[in-house]
Short mmCIF file of C-alpha atoms in Angstrom, two decimals:
data_model
loop_
_atom_site.label_atom_id
_atom_site.label_comp_id
_atom_site.label_asym_id
_atom_site.label_seq_id
_atom_site.Cartn_x
_atom_site.Cartn_y
_atom_site.Cartn_z
CA MET A 70 -1.79 -9.70 -22.16
CA ALA A 71 -4.00 -6.61 -22.28
CA SER A 72 -5.28 -7.23 -18.76
CA VAL A 73 -1.72 -7.64 -17.45
CA LEU A 74 -0.68 -4.37 -19.08
CA LYS A 75 -3.70 -2.67 -17.57
CA ARG A 76 -2.74 -3.90 -14.09
CA ASP A 77 0.87 -2.81 -14.59
CA THR A 78 -0.25 0.63 -15.72
CA ALA A 79 -2.52 0.95 -12.69
CA PHE A 80 0.37 0.01 -10.43
CA GLU A 81 2.67 2.54 -12.09
CA ASN A 82 0.14 5.28 -11.42
CA ILE A 83 0.62 4.85 -7.67
CA PRO A 84 3.26 7.40 -6.60
CA SER A 85 6.26 5.97 -4.81
CA ILE A 86 6.77 6.86 -1.16
CA LYS A 87 9.66 9.12 -2.17
CA ALA A 88 7.49 10.82 -4.80
CA LYS A 89 4.80 11.45 -2.20
CA THR A 90 7.18 12.93 0.38
CA LEU A 91 8.97 14.99 -2.25
CA ARG A 92 5.71 16.46 -3.55
CA ILE A 93 4.83 17.55 -0.02
CA ASN A 94 8.35 18.85 0.68
CA LEU A 95 8.36 20.92 -2.52
CA ASN A 96 5.01 22.46 -1.72
CA PRO A 97 6.04 25.78 -0.11
CA ASP A 98 2.82 26.07 1.90
CA ILE A 99 2.62 22.71 3.73
CA TYR A 100 4.41 23.03 7.07
CA GLY A 101 4.08 21.05 10.27
CA THR A 102 5.37 18.91 13.11
CA PHE A 103 5.92 15.19 13.65
CA ALA A 104 5.49 13.62 17.09
CA GLU A 105 6.04 9.87 17.00
CA ILE A 106 6.15 7.69 20.10
CA GLY A 107 6.82 3.96 20.32
CA ALA A 108 8.32 3.00 16.96
CA GLY A 109 11.01 5.55 16.16
CA GLN A 110 10.58 8.53 13.85
CA GLU A 111 9.74 6.33 10.91
CA THR A 112 7.38 8.71 9.12
CA ALA A 113 9.55 11.80 9.56
CA ARG A 114 12.56 9.80 8.30
CA HIS A 115 10.93 9.40 4.86
CA PHE A 116 10.53 13.17 4.57
CA PHE A 117 14.13 13.82 5.65
CA ARG A 118 15.47 11.29 3.15
CA SER A 119 13.59 12.60 0.11
CA GLY A 120 15.15 16.08 0.31
CA GLY A 121 13.76 19.55 0.84
CA ALA A 122 12.46 18.67 4.31
CA SER A 123 13.44 22.04 5.80
CA GLY A 124 10.49 23.61 3.98
CA THR A 125 8.06 21.09 5.49
CA ILE A 126 9.25 19.99 8.93
CA ALA A 127 9.09 22.53 11.72
CA LYS A 128 9.93 19.91 14.34
CA ALA A 129 10.25 16.14 14.66
CA MET A 130 10.33 14.55 18.10
CA SER A 131 9.92 11.33 20.09
CA ALA A 132 9.17 11.68 23.79
CA TYR A 133 9.93 8.04 24.62
CA ASP A 134 10.46 8.46 28.34
CA LYS A 135 7.11 8.44 30.13
CA GLN A 136 8.11 11.25 32.49
CA PHE A 137 9.19 13.43 29.59
CA SER A 138 6.01 12.56 27.72
CA ASP A 139 3.87 13.48 30.72
CA ALA A 140 5.83 16.71 31.19
CA ILE A 141 5.04 17.69 27.59
CA TYR A 142 1.50 16.41 27.12
CA GLY A 143 0.23 15.95 30.68
CA VAL A 144 -0.96 12.79 32.39
CA GLU A 145 -3.95 10.92 30.94
CA LYS A 146 -6.75 10.02 33.36
CA ASP A 147 -6.22 6.30 32.83
CA GLY A 148 -2.43 6.63 32.90
CA ARG A 149 -2.10 4.92 29.52
CA TYR A 150 -0.11 6.11 26.52
CA VAL A 151 -1.27 4.14 23.47
CA THR A 152 -4.79 5.53 23.42
CA GLN A 153 -6.97 7.81 21.32
CA PRO A 154 -7.13 10.53 24.02
CA ARG A 155 -3.31 10.55 24.15
CA LEU A 156 -3.11 10.94 20.38
CA LYS A 157 -5.62 13.81 20.42
CA THR A 158 -3.64 15.50 23.22
CA MET A 159 -0.48 15.24 21.12
CA LEU A 160 -2.17 16.64 18.02
CA SER A 161 -3.70 19.56 19.94
CA HIS A 162 -0.48 20.42 21.77
CA GLU A 163 1.71 20.38 18.68
CA MET A 164 -0.76 22.37 16.57
CA ARG A 165 -1.09 24.99 19.31
CA LEU A 166 2.70 25.40 19.40
CA MET A 167 2.75 25.81 15.61
CA GLU A 168 0.19 28.58 15.73
CA GLU A 169 1.96 30.30 18.63
CA ARG A 170 5.48 30.15 17.24
CA ILE A 171 5.04 30.65 13.50
CA SER A 172 4.07 34.18 12.54
CA ARG A 173 1.09 34.46 10.24
CA GLU A 174 2.28 37.87 9.13
CA SER A 175 5.51 36.37 7.83
CA HIS A 176 3.82 33.23 6.45
CA PRO A 177 0.27 34.15 5.41
CA ASP A 178 -0.10 31.20 2.99
CA ARG A 179 1.22 28.36 5.12
CA LEU A 180 -0.98 25.33 5.72
CA PHE A 181 -0.18 24.03 9.20
CA PHE A 182 -0.40 20.37 10.21
CA SER A 183 0.51 18.19 13.13
CA TYR A 184 1.09 14.49 12.55
CA ALA A 185 1.33 12.12 15.51
CA ASN A 186 1.38 8.46 16.38
CA THR A 187 1.54 6.59 19.66
CA VAL A 188 2.17 2.88 19.21
CA ALA A 189 3.29 -0.29 20.93
CA THR A 190 5.16 -2.67 18.65
CA ILE A 191 5.50 -6.42 19.21
CA ASP A 192 6.76 -7.45 22.65
CA PHE A 193 9.79 -9.66 23.31
CA SER A 194 7.69 -12.76 23.97
CA LYS A 195 5.87 -12.13 20.65
CA ARG A 196 2.54 -12.84 22.38
CA TYR A 197 1.13 -9.40 21.65
CA LYS A 198 1.85 -8.12 18.16
CA GLY A 199 1.11 -4.53 19.03
CA HIS A 200 -1.19 -1.74 17.95
CA GLY A 201 -1.25 2.02 17.65
CA TRP A 202 -3.10 5.28 17.05
CA ILE A 203 -2.19 7.52 14.14
CA GLY A 204 -3.60 10.92 13.25
CA ILE A 205 -3.20 14.21 11.47
CA ARG A 206 -4.74 17.60 12.24
CA PHE A 207 -4.37 20.02 9.34
CA GLN A 208 -5.49 23.04 7.33
CA LEU A 209 -6.44 23.13 3.67
CA ASP A 210 -6.83 26.91 3.78
CA PRO A 211 -4.54 29.27 5.75
CA ASN A 212 -7.58 31.16 7.08
CA GLN A 213 -9.25 27.96 8.26
CA LYS A 214 -10.01 28.25 11.99
CA GLU A 215 -11.75 24.91 12.53
CA LEU A 216 -9.19 22.27 11.63
CA ASP A 217 -9.67 19.02 9.75
CA GLU A 218 -8.66 15.76 11.39
CA ILE A 219 -8.20 12.12 10.45
CA ILE A 220 -7.61 9.55 13.20
CA LEU A 221 -7.17 5.81 12.74
CA HIS A 222 -6.24 2.74 14.76
CA VAL A 223 -4.02 -0.06 13.51
CA ARG A 224 -3.10 -3.57 14.58
CA PHE A 225 0.25 -5.00 13.59
CA LYS A 226 0.49 -8.49 12.12
CA GLN A 227 4.22 -8.79 11.46
CA ASN A 228 6.47 -10.69 13.85
CA GLU A 229 9.43 -8.27 13.92
CA ALA A 230 9.48 -4.81 15.47
CA ARG A 231 11.69 -3.51 12.63
CA LEU A 232 9.16 -4.56 10.00
CA GLN A 233 6.32 -3.03 11.98
CA GLN A 234 8.26 0.24 12.21
CA GLU A 235 8.82 0.30 8.46
CA THR A 236 5.16 -0.38 7.75
CA LEU A 237 4.12 2.36 10.16
CA GLY A 238 6.41 4.84 8.40
CA ILE A 239 4.87 4.10 5.00
CA LEU A 240 1.35 4.31 6.42
CA GLY A 241 2.17 7.70 7.95
CA VAL A 242 3.35 9.06 4.59
CA ASN A 243 0.22 7.75 2.88
CA LEU A 244 -1.96 9.43 5.51
CA ILE A 245 -0.28 12.83 5.23
CA TYR A 246 -0.28 12.68 1.43
CA GLY A 247 -3.93 11.64 1.37
CA ALA A 248 -4.90 14.42 3.80
CA PHE A 249 -3.58 17.13 1.49
CA TYR A 250 -4.09 15.65 -1.97
CA LYS A 251 -6.94 13.11 -1.68
CA TYR A 252 -9.16 14.66 1.02
CA HIS A 253 -11.97 15.20 -1.52
CA LYS A 254 -12.12 11.44 -2.21
CA PRO A 255 -12.34 9.90 1.29
CA LYS A 256 -13.39 6.43 0.07
CA LYS A 257 -10.45 6.23 -2.30
CA MET A 258 -8.19 7.74 0.29
CA LEU A 259 -8.87 4.71 2.52
CA LYS A 260 -7.54 2.43 -0.20
CA TYR A 261 -4.53 4.68 -0.77
CA LEU A 262 -3.51 4.15 2.87
CA TYR A 263 -2.32 0.70 1.78
CA ASP A 264 -0.15 1.99 -1.07
CA HIS A 265 3.11 -0.05 -0.95
CA ILE A 266 1.79 -1.99 2.07
CA ASP A 267 0.67 -5.63 2.03
CA LYS A 268 -2.74 -5.99 3.70
CA ASP A 269 -1.42 -9.01 5.58
CA THR A 270 1.00 -6.78 7.50
CA ILE A 271 -1.38 -4.33 9.16
CA GLU A 272 -5.07 -4.03 10.02
CA ILE A 273 -6.96 -0.74 10.15
CA ASP A 274 -9.96 -1.34 12.39
CA MET A 275 -11.16 2.21 12.99
CA ILE A 276 -11.05 5.58 11.22
CA ASN A 277 -12.81 8.88 11.82
CA PHE A 278 -12.88 12.00 9.67
CA SER A 279 -13.87 15.35 11.16
CA GLY A 280 -13.67 19.03 10.28
CA PRO A 281 -15.15 21.47 7.73
CA ASN A 282 -13.85 19.63 4.67
CA PHE A 283 -15.34 16.33 5.89
CA LYS A 284 -18.83 17.55 6.83
CA ALA A 285 -20.32 15.40 4.05
CA VAL A 286 -18.46 12.29 5.27
CA ASP A 287 -20.53 9.83 7.28
CA ASN A 288 -18.10 7.88 9.43
CA ARG A 289 -20.44 4.89 9.53
CA LEU A 290 -20.02 4.60 5.78
CA MET A 291 -16.26 4.81 6.24
CA SER A 292 -16.57 1.88 8.68
CA LEU A 293 -18.30 -0.08 5.97
CA GLN A 294 -15.45 0.68 3.56
CA LEU A 295 -12.95 -0.84 6.02
CA ILE A 296 -14.92 -4.09 5.87
CA LYS A 297 -15.47 -3.95 2.10
CA ASN A 298 -11.76 -3.32 1.47
CA ASP A 299 -10.72 -6.28 3.67
CA MET A 300 -8.92 -3.94 6.04
CA THR A 301 -10.55 -5.51 9.11
CA ASP A 302 -13.04 -8.19 10.21
CA ALA A 303 -15.40 -6.08 12.30
CA VAL A 304 -16.22 -2.43 12.91
CA MET A 305 -18.42 -0.62 15.40
CA PHE A 306 -20.13 2.73 15.64
CA GLY A 307 -22.10 4.36 18.41
CA PRO A 308 -25.43 6.18 18.62
CA ASP A 309 -23.74 9.42 17.54
CA GLY A 310 -22.62 7.83 14.26
CA ASN A 311 -18.91 8.02 15.07
CA ASN A 312 -16.75 4.97 14.59
CA LEU A 313 -15.54 3.21 17.71
CA LEU A 314 -12.60 0.92 18.35
CA PRO A 315 -14.16 -2.51 19.06
CA ALA A 316 -11.33 -3.49 21.42
CA ALA A 317 -11.92 -0.40 23.57
CA VAL A 318 -15.71 -0.86 23.68
CA LEU A 319 -15.64 -4.61 24.37
CA TYR A 320 -12.66 -4.72 26.76
CA LYS A 321 -13.59 -6.67 29.92
CA LYS A 322 -17.30 -6.16 29.23
CA ASN A 323 -20.29 -8.45 29.60
CA ILE A 324 -21.64 -8.63 26.05
CA LEU A 325 -25.16 -9.31 24.84
CA ALA A 326 -25.31 -9.57 21.04
CA LEU A 327 -28.40 -9.54 18.86
CA ARG A 328 -27.92 -10.47 15.18
CA GLY A 329 -30.42 -9.45 12.54
CA SER A 330 -31.07 -7.68 9.27
CA PHE A 331 -32.89 -4.78 10.98
CA ARG A 332 -34.33 -3.88 7.60
CA PRO A 333 -36.11 -2.13 9.23
CA VAL A 334 -35.84 -2.66 12.99
CA THR A 335 -39.23 -3.90 14.27
CA LYS A 336 -41.11 -4.31 17.54
CA VAL A 337 -40.00 -7.95 17.55
CA ASN A 338 -36.33 -6.93 17.43
CA LEU A 339 -36.80 -4.62 20.40
CA ASP A 340 -38.82 -7.22 22.32
CA MET A 341 -36.03 -9.76 21.74
CA TYR A 342 -33.47 -7.26 22.99
CA GLN A 343 -35.40 -6.04 26.03
CA LYS A 344 -36.51 -9.47 27.26
CA SER A 345 -33.09 -11.10 26.81
CA TYR A 346 -31.40 -8.11 28.42
CA ASP A 347 -33.66 -8.46 31.48
CA ILE A 348 -32.56 -12.11 31.82
CA PHE A 349 -28.90 -11.30 31.15
CA ILE A 350 -28.52 -8.63 33.82
CA ARG A 351 -30.30 -10.75 36.46
CA ASP A 352 -27.25 -13.01 36.48
CA SER A 353 -25.28 -12.34 39.67
CA THR A 354 -21.98 -12.37 37.77
CA VAL A 355 -23.06 -9.56 35.41
CA ASP A 356 -22.05 -6.04 36.44
CA LEU A 357 -24.58 -3.64 34.89
CA ASP A 358 -21.98 -0.87 34.59
CA LYS A 359 -19.71 -3.16 32.60
CA THR A 360 -22.33 -4.47 30.21
CA ILE A 361 -22.88 -3.57 26.57
CA VAL A 362 -25.53 -4.58 24.05
CA ILE A 363 -24.48 -4.99 20.41
CA PHE A 364 -26.85 -5.00 17.43
CA GLU A 365 -24.81 -6.99 14.91
CA ILE A 366 -25.23 -7.22 11.13
CA THR A 367 -23.11 -9.62 9.08
CA LEU A 368 -21.52 -8.48 5.84
CA SER A 369 -23.41 -11.18 3.93
CA ASN A 370 -26.65 -9.73 5.29
CA LEU A 371 -25.76 -6.36 3.76
CA LYS A 372 -25.28 -7.77 0.28
CA ALA A 373 -28.03 -7.50 -2.30
CA SER A 374 -27.44 -9.14 -5.69
CA GLY A 375 -23.86 -9.84 -4.67
CA GLU A 376 -23.04 -6.18 -3.93
CA ILE A 377 -23.37 -4.10 -0.78
CA ASP A 378 -26.10 -1.49 -1.07
CA GLU A 379 -24.59 1.45 0.79
CA GLN A 380 -27.81 3.45 0.91
CA ASP A 381 -29.65 0.47 2.37
CA PHE A 382 -26.90 0.11 4.98
CA MET A 383 -27.15 3.79 5.89
CA ASP A 384 -30.93 3.52 6.28
CA ARG A 385 -30.58 0.64 8.75
CA ALA A 386 -27.81 2.44 10.62
CA GLU A 387 -29.92 5.61 10.85
CA LEU A 388 -32.73 3.75 12.61
CA LEU A 389 -30.55 1.77 15.02
CA CYS A 390 -28.58 4.86 16.02
CA SER A 391 -31.82 6.76 16.64
CA LEU A 392 -32.73 4.06 19.17
CA GLY A 393 -29.45 4.68 20.98
CA GLN A 394 -27.86 1.36 20.02
CA TYR A 395 -24.28 0.28 19.39
CA VAL A 396 -23.94 -1.37 15.99
CA MET A 397 -21.36 -3.86 14.77
CA ILE A 398 -20.77 -4.88 11.16
CA SER A 399 -18.78 -8.11 10.87
CA LYS A 400 -17.58 -10.77 8.46
CA PHE A 401 -18.54 -13.50 10.91
CA GLN A 402 -21.26 -15.47 9.18
CA GLU A 403 -21.01 -18.27 11.76
CA TYR A 404 -21.81 -17.48 15.39
CA TYR A 405 -18.74 -19.27 16.73
CA LYS A 406 -16.51 -16.78 14.90
CA LEU A 407 -18.37 -13.87 16.48
CA VAL A 408 -17.91 -15.40 19.94
CA GLU A 409 -14.22 -16.04 19.21
CA TYR A 410 -13.87 -12.36 18.33
CA PHE A 411 -15.55 -11.26 21.56
CA ASN A 412 -13.30 -13.60 23.55
CA ASN A 413 -10.26 -11.71 22.26
CA TYR A 414 -11.31 -8.75 24.39
CA THR A 415 -13.27 -10.10 27.33
CA LYS A 416 -13.47 -13.08 29.65
CA GLN A 417 -16.79 -11.93 31.09
CA ARG A 418 -20.27 -13.30 30.35
CA ILE A 419 -21.41 -13.43 26.71
CA GLY A 420 -25.01 -13.85 25.63
CA LEU A 421 -26.49 -14.35 22.16
CA THR A 422 -30.11 -13.45 21.45
CA MET A 423 -31.58 -15.30 18.47
CA GLY A 424 -34.78 -16.62 16.95
CA VAL A 425 -35.68 -20.27 16.41
CA ASN A 426 -34.60 -20.22 12.76
CA ASN A 427 -31.15 -18.95 13.74
CA LEU A 428 -30.77 -21.74 16.30
CA VAL A 429 -31.69 -24.36 13.68
CA ASP A 430 -28.97 -22.93 11.42
CA VAL A 431 -26.43 -23.13 14.26
CA PHE A 432 -27.02 -26.91 14.35
CA ASP A 433 -26.69 -27.30 10.56
CA GLU A 434 -23.51 -29.21 9.66
CA LYS A 435 -23.13 -27.57 6.25
CA TYR A 436 -21.75 -24.40 7.88
CA TYR A 437 -18.80 -26.27 9.41
CA ARG A 438 -17.50 -28.51 6.60
CA HIS A 439 -14.44 -26.29 6.16
CA LEU A 440 -13.32 -27.08 9.73
CA SER A 441 -11.13 -30.14 10.28
CA GLY A 442 -13.08 -30.87 13.46
CA GLY A 443 -16.45 -30.10 11.86
CA ILE A 444 -19.36 -29.00 14.03
CA LEU A 445 -17.69 -30.28 17.21
CA GLU A 446 -14.77 -27.91 16.68
CA ALA A 447 -17.15 -25.01 16.07
CA PHE A 448 -19.22 -25.81 19.15
CA GLY A 449 -16.08 -26.10 21.25
CA LYS A 450 -15.31 -22.50 20.29
CA LEU A 451 -18.90 -21.37 20.66
CA PHE A 452 -19.73 -22.88 24.04
CA PHE A 453 -16.34 -23.34 25.69
CA LYS A 454 -17.03 -20.34 27.92
CA ASP A 455 -20.03 -19.64 30.08
CA LEU A 456 -22.07 -18.58 27.04
CA GLN A 457 -25.85 -18.65 26.89
CA VAL A 458 -28.28 -18.44 24.00
CA TYR A 459 -31.51 -16.57 24.69
CA LEU A 460 -34.11 -18.04 22.37
CA TYR A 461 -37.07 -16.01 21.14
CA PRO A 462 -39.99 -18.24 20.13
CA MET A 463 -41.55 -18.43 16.68
CA LYS A 464 -45.12 -19.11 15.64
CA ASP A 465 -45.51 -21.78 12.95
CA ALA A 466 -47.52 -20.10 10.18
CA GLU A 467 -49.21 -23.38 9.14
CA THR A 468 -50.03 -25.03 12.47
CA GLY A 469 -50.07 -22.00 14.78
CA GLN A 470 -47.75 -23.90 17.15
CA ILE A 471 -45.30 -21.88 19.24
CA MET A 472 -41.78 -23.16 18.56
CA THR A 473 -39.38 -23.05 21.52
CA SER A 474 -36.22 -24.86 22.58
CA ASN A 475 -38.41 -27.77 23.70
CA ASN A 476 -39.91 -28.57 20.30
CA VAL A 477 -37.47 -27.03 17.83
CA LYS A 478 -36.69 -29.38 14.93
CA VAL A 479 -32.98 -29.88 14.31
CA HIS A 480 -31.48 -32.46 11.95
CA PRO A 481 -31.86 -36.05 13.32
CA ARG A 482 -28.08 -36.47 13.49
CA MET A 483 -27.86 -33.32 15.66
CA LYS A 484 -30.60 -34.23 18.13
CA GLU A 485 -28.34 -35.73 20.81
CA LEU A 486 -25.82 -32.90 20.48
CA TYR A 487 -28.64 -30.37 20.79
CA LYS A 488 -29.98 -32.15 23.88
CA PHE A 489 -26.56 -31.98 25.51
CA PHE A 490 -26.40 -28.19 25.22
CA LYS A 491 -30.07 -27.74 26.02
CA TYR A 492 -29.93 -29.76 29.23
CA ASN A 493 -26.69 -28.13 30.30
CA GLY A 494 -28.43 -24.75 30.35
CA LYS A 495 -26.77 -23.28 27.28
CA VAL A 496 -30.11 -22.48 25.64
CA MET A 497 -32.68 -20.48 27.59
CA ASP A 498 -36.17 -19.68 26.37
CA ILE A 499 -37.55 -16.15 26.52
CA ILE A 500 -40.93 -16.86 28.07
CA ASP A 501 -42.33 -13.37 28.71
CA TYR A 502 -42.45 -12.46 25.02
CA ASP A 503 -45.26 -10.41 23.48
CA PRO A 504 -47.57 -12.87 21.63
CA GLU A 505 -49.34 -10.00 19.85
CA ILE A 506 -46.31 -9.16 17.69
CA MET A 507 -45.09 -12.62 16.67
CA HIS A 508 -46.48 -12.21 13.15
CA ILE A 509 -44.13 -9.29 12.40
CA PHE A 510 -41.21 -9.91 10.04
CA SER A 511 -38.84 -7.24 8.72
CA ARG A 512 -39.10 -8.56 5.16
CA ASP A 513 -42.89 -8.14 5.16
CA VAL A 514 -42.67 -4.62 6.54
CA LEU A 515 -40.06 -3.73 3.93
CA LYS A 516 -42.29 -4.94 1.09
CA LYS A 517 -45.12 -2.75 2.31
CA ILE A 518 -42.81 0.27 2.57
CA ILE A 519 -41.47 -0.23 -0.96
CA ASN A 520 -44.94 -0.87 -2.41
CA ASN A 521 -46.36 2.14 -0.54
CA GLU A 522 -48.94 -0.01 1.26
CA ASP A 523 -50.70 0.83 4.52
CA GLY A 524 -50.58 -0.89 7.89
CA TRP A 525 -46.86 -1.28 8.53
CA GLU A 526 -46.38 1.69 10.83
CA GLU A 527 -47.75 0.04 14.00
CA GLN A 528 -45.32 -2.88 13.57
CA LEU A 529 -42.31 -0.67 14.29
CA PRO A 530 -41.01 0.90 17.51
CA GLU A 531 -42.23 4.35 18.45
CA GLY A 532 -40.86 7.09 16.21
CA ILE A 533 -39.33 4.73 13.64
CA ALA A 534 -42.20 4.89 11.13
CA GLU A 535 -42.15 8.69 11.24
CA MET A 536 -38.41 8.73 10.57
CA ILE A 537 -38.75 6.32 7.64
CA LYS A 538 -41.42 8.51 6.05
CA LYS A 539 -39.67 11.82 6.74
CA LYS A 540 -36.30 10.72 5.41
CA GLU A 541 -37.73 8.36 2.76
CA LEU A 542 -35.62 5.50 4.05
CA PHE A 543 -35.49 2.27 2.02
CA THR A 544 -37.13 4.06 -0.95
CA LYS A 545 -34.44 6.55 -2.01
CA LYS A 546 -32.72 4.13 -4.35
CA LEU A 547 -36.06 3.04 -5.80
CA ALA A 548 -37.02 6.66 -6.46
CA LYS A 549 -33.71 7.36 -8.20
CA ALA A 550 -34.13 4.28 -10.40
CA GLU A 551 -37.62 5.44 -11.43
CA GLU A 552 -36.28 8.91 -12.29
CA LYS A 553 -33.79 7.34 -14.68
#
């Protein structure tokens, strides 16, 4: 009974949507504009309904007609409307008008904001459920010149446009409320975005915080929160540390994916990447300008003792970004799920770079018992396209034998299935590997780093060892524990 009461109390502490809008409306300083395209003025409607909106809303508009929209905001280079650049254009335009038209002399304490969304709800055929960009640009101090900004991307899951519109309206209120009242708790603010929204109705697959009040926010860590909070299945960030929309990055691209722990990234990891990439781009069907390499880490790989170690994650991310790599964090423990995800966004060539141990796991039936079609169903999803596995060899520690696709040991029941894929060219050996580095394993390097041993530096790519030492990567948590 006590636990039920505790849950009820926690639920009661969440302000209603009306309470949130009313608190903003009754704040004499918060003042801004709403520009909503594609799903009605659902967010603004909540503010109008709660009362006192005249003190908050300077303007609410929907430029539905494309010609009108272009006349107001200009024409985007790609001619599209439901994009991040379009959202940023809307936010900039509306904020500029606020600053031009509202006198600071008459309103010295006002906190300006511009809220915008550009969305496409479900189509008539119900094939595409829709998606959208939502953002707010705002001040937390009237003298603030550099503005704060929160931008996110959503995917709709409901099957009715009306329901999607209602969900979008609630999400918009939660975003505006969070921007002004929960900005100092960005991790919690992410969770608050789902206040009064069922997670099965909408997916948030990208969010970026920027501005003076978010200087301490690392957007890569915010990406991780999206995964941890079950808001999405996969997130991406680029070399600059900013979160990226996977759909935009992967769209119609040739994709080469390398899965690993990268704890830390070693010379072997880079050799695997470079040698498989050389093979991948030699394919006549692969356009180099439309090719992307993804360093992928599964969520299960990030967990230590059942929990995700955020500092450990940040250390890995720091190193991969310094090497100029795109990083994906996913929930896809099985490779076929990763390939399925890629196939949502591209029909081009997909390559997977893996070691011998990973290939053995792929042919292990225990990973597919939850599927009605078992391993055959999984392999149908994994290899149904023109997918290739680039196999990096492994040296047997006991015998010294080099393990390749020709002598890899899979379960006896899987031998014939393995032969089928092997002889149909689905598995290709990396033959120009560096034999001098085959003894390097991330786990061994990590032990030496933690135990402050010598001799690990030369096992890492150039500049990585220096960065680990300078920033005390992989040892910060250990040092804090010793201080306690």
